[in-house]
């Protein structure tokens, strides 16, 4: 048997074992949660994430010297896929595990790694990402938050916005301007900021779903010690760009598993007769929308596999990720719009009271949340600009 076949067989055995453990562990966790499973509740999500970490399911790709498991990317992908398949929600420290930890491993000093990695591994310290500002989102290099060099460190002043989980985070990595005279990409630094510092103020922003997952963060004369600069001073742009590339290969996996699960739910809804005995799937318009989504699901799975293969080969990140981002976020909105059409008024009364319907409530919540998916991590317009310039070779607009 070749080395490749051996590896594939090992991955398959790993998948089976993991599936067995995840299915029973998540079912037991959800059963024991007061009031029953609540996968949209942030406390439930945090507690499940804590459980995974306590059982050793964190730091999957980190070197063993830092408490990681040193698993190859193929096994990490299996974990993300199986985790989503068992119906478990994403955690609240995604930014710590997915972005900050690999960035620390790459750019951190030994002391920074020893200080911060254990807190992420055990899920003791939640991280948030302080990049966007009221005047700097798509054009991130325009950030105006100022980190002025002072004795022993920096004095931080500024205003961040849309900072996910900031009200739950102990730490925030902040992109701040350390040299206002330098060209805009060159005067930025990447600082690790203790959210408990004097002068940090967090104000949650309520979303269309009714939840407040993101916040405004104000820094007023916050002292940041010198040893919390990650990478070199004024090289923050380089660190931030590298940080954005570390999840390549695995980011879409849970999202695409969920897409396929929701697609199946929508299929069942379309086959269910309504109060008048009408079966929605008998409409060619419904069948057409569903078929297009089934094709989307298949093509997206192939794109995700291609990205994973590229990452495993060590290919540099390219503009293909932008095509997957647009495709997934826009198809997901279409999928959830179809679910709302099929649910009709049930979607409005699903959450509580008479006629409460957990499945309909989950779809209604996902529909509302999906409005954000064409904005976060780079809007569709920005992704189209990247495709136009880097894939199609069109002139800059
Ligand atoms: C759910 C959610 C979570 C988020 N979490 C975080 C977080 O944790 N940390 C963080 O730092 N940020 C976070 N963000 C912010 C996110 O990164 C920004 O919203 C995004 O980058 C867009 O920036 P903006 O909102 O300032 O919009 P703007 O950049 O002001 O854009 C406004 C509109 O103009 C369009 N536009 C802008 N420039 C161009 C251009 N050159 N060509 C064509 N069209 C253009 C945009 O596409 C958009 O439609 C989050 C956002 C969401 C929705």
Short mmCIF file of C-alpha atoms and ligand atoms in Angstrom, two decimals:
data_model
loop_
_atom_site.label_atom_id
_atom_site.label_comp_id
_atom_site.label_asym_id
_atom_site.label_seq_id
_atom_site.Cartn_x
_atom_site.Cartn_y
_atom_site.Cartn_z
CA UNK A 1 0.00 0.00 0.00
CA UNK A 2 1.35 3.45 -0.93
CA UNK A 3 2.09 6.14 1.64
CA UNK A 4 -0.88 8.17 0.36
CA UNK A 5 -3.28 5.22 0.68
CA UNK A 6 -2.02 4.58 4.20
CA UNK A 7 -2.60 8.20 5.16
CA UNK A 8 -6.14 8.13 3.69
CA UNK A 9 -6.93 4.96 5.64
CA UNK A 10 -5.60 6.52 8.86
CA UNK A 11 -7.72 9.64 8.26
CA UNK A 12 -10.80 7.47 7.72
CA UNK A 13 -10.18 5.60 11.00
CA UNK A 14 -9.64 8.94 12.77
CA UNK A 15 -12.93 10.24 11.30
CA UNK A 16 -14.92 7.23 12.50
CA UNK A 17 -13.55 7.39 16.02
CA UNK A 18 -14.09 11.14 16.21
CA UNK A 19 -17.64 10.87 14.83
CA UNK A 20 -18.53 8.34 17.52
CA UNK A 21 -17.11 10.49 20.30
CA UNK A 22 -18.55 13.80 19.06
CA UNK A 23 -22.03 12.43 18.47
CA UNK A 24 -22.38 11.00 21.96
CA UNK A 25 -20.49 13.79 23.77
CA UNK A 26 -22.53 16.56 22.10
CA UNK A 27 -25.83 14.74 22.64
CA UNK A 28 -25.01 14.30 26.34
CA UNK A 29 -23.89 17.94 26.67
CA UNK A 30 -27.07 19.24 25.00
CA UNK A 31 -29.30 16.92 27.04
CA UNK A 32 -27.78 18.15 30.31
CA UNK A 33 -28.04 21.86 29.42
CA UNK A 34 -30.74 23.48 31.60
CA UNK A 35 -33.83 23.86 29.41
CA UNK A 36 -32.39 21.65 26.65
CA UNK A 37 -30.04 22.30 23.70
CA UNK A 38 -29.67 26.01 22.88
CA UNK A 39 -27.12 26.17 20.04
CA UNK A 40 -27.80 29.88 19.36
CA UNK A 41 -27.16 30.88 22.97
CA UNK A 42 -23.67 32.33 23.47
CA UNK A 43 -23.36 30.76 26.95
CA UNK A 44 -24.20 27.35 25.49
CA UNK A 45 -21.66 27.88 22.70
CA UNK A 46 -18.95 28.93 25.14
CA UNK A 47 -19.66 25.99 27.48
CA UNK A 48 -19.51 23.48 24.60
CA UNK A 49 -16.25 25.07 23.39
CA UNK A 50 -14.88 24.76 26.95
CA UNK A 51 -15.86 21.07 26.95
CA UNK A 52 -14.06 20.44 23.66
CA UNK A 53 -10.93 22.16 24.95
CA UNK A 54 -11.05 20.28 28.26
CA UNK A 55 -11.20 17.04 26.26
CA UNK A 56 -8.09 18.05 24.31
CA UNK A 57 -9.81 19.13 21.07
CA UNK A 58 -7.96 22.42 20.72
CA UNK A 59 -4.58 23.42 19.36
CA UNK A 60 -5.05 20.68 16.76
CA UNK A 61 -2.40 22.04 14.39
CA UNK A 62 -0.04 23.57 16.96
CA UNK A 63 3.34 22.05 17.72
CA UNK A 64 3.33 19.66 20.68
CA UNK A 65 5.89 21.88 22.46
CA UNK A 66 3.08 24.41 23.03
CA UNK A 67 0.50 21.83 24.11
CA UNK A 68 -0.86 21.27 20.60
CA UNK A 69 -1.63 18.00 18.87
CA UNK A 70 0.56 18.62 15.80
CA UNK A 71 -2.15 17.21 13.50
CA UNK A 72 -1.76 17.63 9.73
CA UNK A 73 -4.24 19.89 7.95
CA UNK A 74 -6.14 16.88 6.57
CA UNK A 75 -7.02 15.76 10.12
CA UNK A 76 -7.91 19.30 11.20
CA UNK A 77 -10.31 19.40 8.24
CA UNK A 78 -11.86 16.11 9.36
CA UNK A 79 -12.38 17.60 12.84
CA UNK A 80 -14.13 20.73 11.50
CA UNK A 81 -16.34 18.63 9.22
CA UNK A 82 -17.37 16.11 11.87
CA UNK A 83 -17.90 18.82 14.47
CA UNK A 84 -20.37 20.59 12.17
CA UNK A 85 -21.99 17.31 11.11
CA UNK A 86 -23.02 16.44 14.67
CA UNK A 87 -24.95 19.73 14.83
CA UNK A 88 -22.71 21.47 17.38
CA UNK A 89 -22.44 25.26 17.03
CA UNK A 90 -19.25 27.26 16.51
CA UNK A 91 -17.68 28.59 19.72
CA UNK A 92 -17.18 32.17 20.89
CA UNK A 93 -13.37 32.09 20.88
CA UNK A 94 -13.07 31.41 17.14
CA UNK A 95 -10.82 34.42 16.77
CA UNK A 96 -8.46 33.19 19.49
CA UNK A 97 -8.22 29.65 18.13
CA UNK A 98 -8.43 30.40 14.41
CA UNK A 99 -6.59 33.71 13.99
CA UNK A 100 -4.57 34.84 17.00
CA UNK A 101 -2.99 31.50 17.95
CA UNK A 102 -1.44 30.78 14.53
CA UNK A 103 -0.34 34.43 14.31
CA UNK A 104 1.39 34.16 17.69
CA UNK A 105 3.06 30.92 16.64
CA UNK A 106 4.38 32.66 13.54
CA UNK A 107 5.32 36.13 14.80
CA UNK A 108 5.34 35.90 18.62
CA UNK A 109 8.38 36.00 20.87
CA UNK A 110 8.93 32.92 23.01
CA UNK A 111 7.63 34.86 26.04
CA UNK A 112 4.47 35.90 24.17
CA UNK A 113 3.80 32.31 23.08
CA UNK A 114 4.30 31.00 26.63
CA UNK A 115 2.05 33.74 28.05
CA UNK A 116 -0.89 33.48 25.64
CA UNK A 117 -1.09 30.04 24.04
CA UNK A 118 -2.08 28.14 27.23
CA UNK A 119 -5.03 30.51 27.81
CA UNK A 120 -6.35 29.85 24.29
CA UNK A 121 -5.71 26.10 24.50
CA UNK A 122 -7.81 25.85 27.67
CA UNK A 123 -10.32 28.46 26.40
CA UNK A 124 -9.67 30.52 29.54
CA UNK A 125 -8.99 33.69 27.56
CA UNK A 126 -11.33 34.79 24.77
CA UNK A 127 -9.92 37.07 22.06
CA UNK A 128 -11.49 39.66 19.81
CA UNK A 129 -10.21 41.41 16.71
CA UNK A 130 -9.96 45.20 16.81
CA UNK A 131 -9.50 46.19 13.18
CA UNK A 132 -12.60 48.00 11.82
CA UNK A 133 -13.36 51.60 12.72
CA UNK A 134 -16.22 53.91 11.78
CA UNK A 135 -14.02 55.32 8.98
CA UNK A 136 -12.00 52.19 8.16
CA UNK A 137 -13.64 48.91 7.14
CA UNK A 138 -13.08 47.94 3.52
CA UNK A 139 -10.19 50.39 3.44
CA UNK A 140 -8.63 48.91 6.58
CA UNK A 141 -5.26 50.63 6.18
CA UNK A 142 -7.01 53.93 6.98
CA UNK A 143 -7.30 53.07 10.69
CA UNK A 144 -6.95 56.13 12.87
CA UNK A 145 -6.64 54.54 16.30
CA UNK A 146 -3.37 55.98 17.53
CA UNK A 147 -0.71 54.13 19.56
CA UNK A 148 1.71 56.82 20.62
CA UNK A 149 5.10 55.56 21.81
CA UNK A 150 5.62 56.48 25.52
CA UNK A 151 8.07 55.26 28.17
CA UNK A 152 7.75 51.44 28.44
CA UNK A 153 5.11 51.05 25.73
CA UNK A 154 2.29 52.89 23.96
CA UNK A 155 -0.64 55.13 24.80
CA UNK A 156 -3.67 53.95 22.84
CA UNK A 157 -6.55 56.22 21.80
CA UNK A 158 -9.29 55.40 19.32
CA UNK A 159 -12.62 53.82 18.49
CA UNK A 160 -13.17 50.35 17.02
CA UNK A 161 -16.50 49.02 15.77
CA UNK A 162 -18.17 45.69 14.85
CA UNK A 163 -15.75 43.95 17.23
CA UNK A 164 -17.21 40.45 17.58
CA UNK A 165 -17.42 39.07 21.14
CA UNK A 166 -15.66 42.15 22.61
CA UNK A 167 -17.96 42.07 25.62
CA UNK A 168 -16.85 38.50 26.38
CA UNK A 169 -13.20 38.89 25.50
CA UNK A 170 -10.31 39.23 27.93
CA UNK A 171 -7.95 40.30 25.12
CA UNK A 172 -8.11 42.15 21.83
CA UNK A 173 -5.55 42.40 19.05
CA UNK A 174 -5.62 45.94 17.78
CA UNK A 175 -4.34 47.44 14.56
CA UNK A 176 -3.18 50.94 15.53
CA UNK A 177 -1.19 53.73 13.94
CA UNK A 178 2.25 54.16 15.45
CA UNK A 179 3.70 56.42 12.74
CA UNK A 180 1.19 58.96 11.39
CA UNK A 181 3.81 60.38 8.95
CA UNK A 182 4.47 57.07 7.15
CA UNK A 183 2.44 55.90 4.09
CA UNK A 184 -0.80 54.41 5.45
CA UNK A 185 0.14 50.70 5.20
CA UNK A 186 3.56 51.26 6.77
CA UNK A 187 2.77 53.14 9.97
CA UNK A 188 0.62 50.48 11.65
CA UNK A 189 1.43 48.14 14.54
CA UNK A 190 -0.27 45.02 15.91
CA UNK A 191 -0.86 45.32 19.66
CA UNK A 192 -2.22 42.81 22.17
CA UNK A 193 -4.51 44.75 24.47
CA UNK A 194 -5.84 43.63 27.84
CA UNK A 195 -9.58 44.41 27.82
CA UNK A 196 -9.40 44.90 31.58
CA UNK A 197 -6.99 47.87 31.20
CA UNK A 198 -8.00 51.28 32.51
CA UNK A 199 -9.53 53.32 29.66
CA UNK A 200 -11.15 50.44 27.70
CA UNK A 201 -14.92 50.81 27.25
CA UNK A 202 -17.12 48.29 25.43
CA UNK A 203 -20.63 48.99 24.16
CA UNK A 204 -22.58 46.10 22.62
CA UNK A 205 -24.46 46.72 19.34
CA UNK A 206 -27.81 44.98 18.93
CA UNK A 207 -28.21 43.08 15.67
CA UNK A 208 -31.28 42.32 13.55
CA UNK A 209 -31.44 38.89 15.27
CA UNK A 210 -31.96 40.64 18.64
CA UNK A 211 -28.57 39.46 19.88
CA UNK A 212 -25.51 41.63 20.50
CA UNK A 213 -22.57 39.58 19.24
CA UNK A 214 -20.49 42.58 18.27
CA UNK A 215 -19.59 45.82 19.99
CA UNK A 216 -18.04 49.25 19.81
CA UNK A 217 -14.75 49.49 21.70
CA UNK A 218 -13.32 52.80 22.91
CA UNK A 219 -9.70 53.23 23.98
CA UNK A 220 -9.01 56.31 26.06
CA UNK A 221 -5.36 56.75 27.09
CA UNK A 222 -4.91 52.98 27.49
CA UNK A 223 -1.35 52.00 28.39
CA UNK A 224 -0.06 49.00 26.39
CA UNK A 225 3.32 47.66 27.58
CA UNK A 226 6.06 47.29 24.98
CA UNK A 227 6.18 43.50 25.34
CA UNK A 228 2.61 43.33 23.94
CA UNK A 229 3.67 44.51 20.50
CA UNK A 230 3.39 41.49 18.16
CA UNK A 231 5.93 41.60 15.34
CA UNK A 232 7.86 44.76 14.67
CA UNK A 233 6.71 48.32 15.22
CA UNK A 234 5.15 49.75 12.03
CA UNK A 235 4.96 46.25 10.50
CA UNK A 236 1.40 45.62 11.72
CA UNK A 237 -0.04 45.45 8.20
CA UNK A 238 2.19 42.50 7.38
CA UNK A 239 1.10 40.71 10.59
CA UNK A 240 -2.60 41.45 9.96
CA UNK A 241 -2.45 40.17 6.36
CA UNK A 242 -0.72 36.96 7.48
CA UNK A 243 -3.27 36.56 10.30
CA UNK A 244 -6.07 36.68 7.70
CA UNK A 245 -4.57 33.80 5.75
CA UNK A 246 -4.11 31.24 8.54
CA UNK A 247 -7.66 29.83 8.41
CA UNK A 248 -7.42 29.17 4.69
CA UNK A 249 -8.38 25.63 3.89
CA UNK A 250 -10.69 25.13 6.88
CA UNK A 251 -12.78 28.33 7.24
CA UNK A 252 -15.58 27.25 4.92
CA UNK A 253 -15.79 23.61 6.04
CA UNK A 254 -18.32 24.06 8.91
CA UNK A 255 -20.24 26.63 6.89
CA UNK A 256 -20.62 24.27 3.94
CA UNK A 257 -21.65 21.32 6.11
CA UNK A 258 -24.33 23.56 7.56
CA UNK A 259 -25.35 24.69 4.07
CA UNK A 260 -25.92 21.06 3.06
CA UNK A 261 -27.88 20.35 6.26
CA UNK A 262 -30.11 23.40 5.72
CA UNK A 263 -30.60 22.44 2.09
CA UNK A 264 -31.93 19.08 3.25
CA UNK A 265 -34.28 20.81 5.71
CA UNK A 266 -35.58 23.01 2.91
CA UNK A 267 -36.13 19.93 0.72
CA UNK A 268 -38.27 18.41 3.46
CA UNK A 269 -40.20 21.65 3.90
CA UNK A 270 -40.87 21.75 0.16
CA UNK A 271 -42.31 18.24 0.27
CA UNK A 272 -44.60 18.96 3.23
CA UNK A 273 -48.22 19.76 2.24
CA UNK A 274 -49.48 23.11 3.56
CA UNK A 275 -52.80 23.67 5.38
CA UNK A 276 -54.62 23.52 2.00
CA UNK A 277 -52.93 20.30 0.90
CA UNK A 278 -50.66 22.11 -1.56
CA UNK A 279 -47.14 20.65 -1.84
CA UNK A 280 -44.66 23.49 -2.55
CA UNK A 281 -42.32 21.17 -4.47
CA UNK A 282 -45.01 20.76 -7.11
CA UNK A 283 -44.18 24.33 -8.19
CA UNK A 284 -41.49 24.45 -10.86
CA UNK A 285 -40.25 27.78 -9.43
CA UNK A 286 -39.53 26.10 -6.07
CA UNK A 287 -37.91 23.08 -7.74
CA UNK A 288 -35.77 25.38 -9.88
CA UNK A 289 -34.52 27.37 -6.86
CA UNK A 290 -33.81 24.19 -4.92
CA UNK A 291 -31.93 22.56 -7.83
CA UNK A 292 -29.76 25.64 -8.24
CA UNK A 293 -28.92 25.52 -4.53
CA UNK A 294 -28.08 21.81 -4.73
CA UNK A 295 -25.64 22.64 -7.54
CA UNK A 296 -24.22 25.48 -5.41
CA UNK A 297 -23.71 23.08 -2.50
CA UNK A 298 -21.84 20.62 -4.70
CA UNK A 299 -19.64 23.24 -6.38
CA UNK A 300 -18.85 24.90 -3.05
CA UNK A 301 -17.76 21.56 -1.59
CA UNK A 302 -15.40 21.13 -4.56
CA UNK A 303 -14.03 24.66 -4.12
CA UNK A 304 -13.44 23.96 -0.44
CA UNK A 305 -11.58 20.73 -1.26
CA UNK A 306 -9.45 22.58 -3.79
CA UNK A 307 -8.56 25.25 -1.21
CA UNK A 308 -7.65 22.56 1.32
CA UNK A 309 -5.47 20.74 -1.21
CA UNK A 310 -3.72 24.04 -2.05
CA UNK A 311 -3.11 24.81 1.62
CA UNK A 312 -1.76 21.26 2.19
CA UNK A 313 0.67 21.72 -0.71
CA UNK A 314 1.76 25.01 0.84
CA UNK A 315 0.57 27.11 -2.15
CA UNK A 316 0.39 30.83 -1.27
CA UNK A 317 -3.17 32.13 -0.69
CA UNK A 318 -4.68 33.44 -3.91
CA UNK A 319 -7.81 35.29 -5.03
CA UNK A 320 -9.83 32.02 -5.30
CA UNK A 321 -10.91 32.51 -1.67
CA UNK A 322 -12.82 35.62 -2.80
CA UNK A 323 -14.81 33.58 -5.29
CA UNK A 324 -15.75 31.03 -2.60
CA UNK A 325 -16.68 33.81 -0.16
CA UNK A 326 -19.07 35.49 -2.62
CA UNK A 327 -20.51 32.21 -3.82
CA UNK A 328 -21.14 30.84 -0.30
CA UNK A 329 -22.54 34.06 1.22
CA UNK A 330 -24.86 34.88 -1.68
CA UNK A 331 -26.07 31.27 -2.15
CA UNK A 332 -26.65 31.01 1.61
CA UNK A 333 -28.87 34.10 1.49
CA UNK A 334 -30.85 32.54 -1.40
CA UNK A 335 -31.19 29.27 0.51
CA UNK A 336 -32.55 30.99 3.59
CA UNK A 337 -34.86 33.22 1.53
CA UNK A 338 -36.36 30.04 0.05
CA UNK A 339 -36.79 28.61 3.55
CA UNK A 340 -38.70 31.74 4.60
CA UNK A 341 -40.90 31.48 1.50
CA UNK A 342 -41.72 27.86 2.37
CA UNK A 343 -42.33 28.54 6.05
CA UNK A 344 -44.58 31.53 5.41
CA UNK A 345 -46.08 32.97 8.59
CA UNK A 346 -44.69 30.07 10.66
CA UNK A 347 -41.31 31.82 10.43
CA UNK A 348 -42.72 34.84 12.31
CA UNK A 349 -44.24 32.93 15.22
CA UNK A 350 -41.64 30.19 15.43
CA UNK A 351 -39.68 31.49 18.41
CA UNK A 352 -42.16 31.25 21.26
CA UNK A 353 -45.74 30.94 22.28
CA UNK A 354 -48.32 28.71 20.68
CA UNK A 355 -47.04 27.09 17.51
CA UNK A 356 -43.38 27.44 18.56
CA UNK A 357 -41.30 25.44 16.13
CA UNK A 358 -37.60 25.02 16.93
CA UNK A 359 -36.59 24.14 13.37
CA UNK A 360 -38.44 27.11 11.89
CA UNK A 361 -36.98 29.38 14.58
CA UNK A 362 -33.46 28.20 13.68
CA UNK A 363 -34.07 28.93 9.99
CA UNK A 364 -35.58 32.36 10.74
CA UNK A 365 -32.56 33.20 12.89
CA UNK A 366 -30.16 31.98 10.20
CA UNK A 367 -32.05 34.02 7.58
CA UNK A 368 -31.64 37.22 9.60
CA UNK A 369 -28.00 36.46 10.44
CA UNK A 370 -27.14 35.73 6.81
CA UNK A 371 -27.59 39.43 5.95
CA UNK A 372 -24.18 39.94 7.62
CA UNK A 373 -22.45 37.24 5.59
CA UNK A 374 -21.98 39.36 2.47
CA UNK A 375 -20.33 42.05 4.67
CA UNK A 376 -18.09 40.34 7.24
CA UNK A 377 -14.54 39.33 6.32
CA UNK A 378 -14.67 41.58 3.24
CA UNK A 379 -17.86 42.69 1.47
CA UNK A 380 -19.02 41.17 -1.81
CA UNK A 381 -18.01 44.36 -3.65
CA UNK A 382 -14.47 44.14 -2.28
CA UNK A 383 -14.27 40.43 -3.19
CA UNK A 384 -15.46 41.30 -6.72
CA UNK A 385 -12.74 43.94 -6.95
CA UNK A 386 -10.14 41.31 -5.99
CA UNK A 387 -11.47 38.86 -8.60
CA UNK A 388 -11.58 41.58 -11.26
CA UNK A 389 -8.03 42.75 -10.62
CA UNK A 390 -6.23 39.55 -9.62
CA UNK A 391 -8.05 36.81 -11.55
CA UNK A 392 -9.38 38.64 -14.61
CA UNK A 393 -6.55 41.16 -14.91
CA UNK A 394 -8.96 44.11 -15.26
CA UNK A 395 -7.64 47.60 -14.52
CA UNK A 396 -8.02 49.02 -10.99
CA UNK A 397 -11.32 50.96 -10.61
C1 LIG B 1 -21.18 40.04 11.70
C2 LIG B 1 -19.95 40.88 11.56
C3 LIG B 1 -18.86 40.65 12.38
C4 LIG B 1 -17.73 41.47 12.28
N1 LIG B 1 -16.69 41.24 13.15
C5 LIG B 1 -15.61 42.06 13.11
C6 LIG B 1 -14.57 41.91 14.07
O1 LIG B 1 -14.60 41.01 14.93
N2 LIG B 1 -13.52 42.76 14.03
C7 LIG B 1 -13.43 43.75 13.09
O2 LIG B 1 -12.44 44.47 13.09
N3 LIG B 1 -14.42 43.94 12.16
C8 LIG B 1 -15.51 43.12 12.16
N4 LIG B 1 -16.53 43.29 11.25
C9 LIG B 1 -16.47 44.44 10.33
C10 LIG B 1 -16.26 44.07 8.89
O3 LIG B 1 -14.93 43.65 8.68
C11 LIG B 1 -16.62 45.32 8.08
O4 LIG B 1 -18.01 45.53 8.24
C12 LIG B 1 -16.32 45.16 6.60
O5 LIG B 1 -14.94 45.10 6.38
C13 LIG B 1 -16.90 46.33 5.78
O6 LIG B 1 -16.48 47.55 6.30
P1 LIG B 1 -17.54 48.69 6.67
O7 LIG B 1 -18.65 48.08 7.45
O8 LIG B 1 -16.79 49.82 7.28
O9 LIG B 1 -18.17 49.15 5.28
P2 LIG B 1 -17.51 50.18 4.26
O10 LIG B 1 -16.11 49.82 3.99
O11 LIG B 1 -17.81 51.56 4.73
O12 LIG B 1 -18.36 49.87 2.97
C14 LIG B 1 -19.69 50.40 2.76
C15 LIG B 1 -20.17 49.93 1.39
O13 LIG B 1 -19.29 50.47 0.37
C16 LIG B 1 -18.76 49.41 -0.41
N5 LIG B 1 -17.37 49.71 -0.78
C17 LIG B 1 -16.39 50.15 0.04
N6 LIG B 1 -15.23 50.31 -0.65
C18 LIG B 1 -15.48 49.91 -1.91
C19 LIG B 1 -14.68 49.80 -3.09
N7 LIG B 1 -13.39 50.13 -3.10
N8 LIG B 1 -15.28 49.35 -4.24
C20 LIG B 1 -16.60 49.00 -4.24
N9 LIG B 1 -17.41 49.09 -3.16
C21 LIG B 1 -16.86 49.54 -2.01
C22 LIG B 1 -18.82 48.18 0.47
O14 LIG B 1 -18.84 46.99 -0.29
C23 LIG B 1 -20.10 48.41 1.24
O15 LIG B 1 -21.20 47.99 0.47
C24 LIG B 1 -17.67 42.50 11.31
C25 LIG B 1 -18.76 42.70 10.46
C26 LIG B 1 -19.89 41.92 10.58
C27 LIG B 1 -21.05 42.16 9.65
#
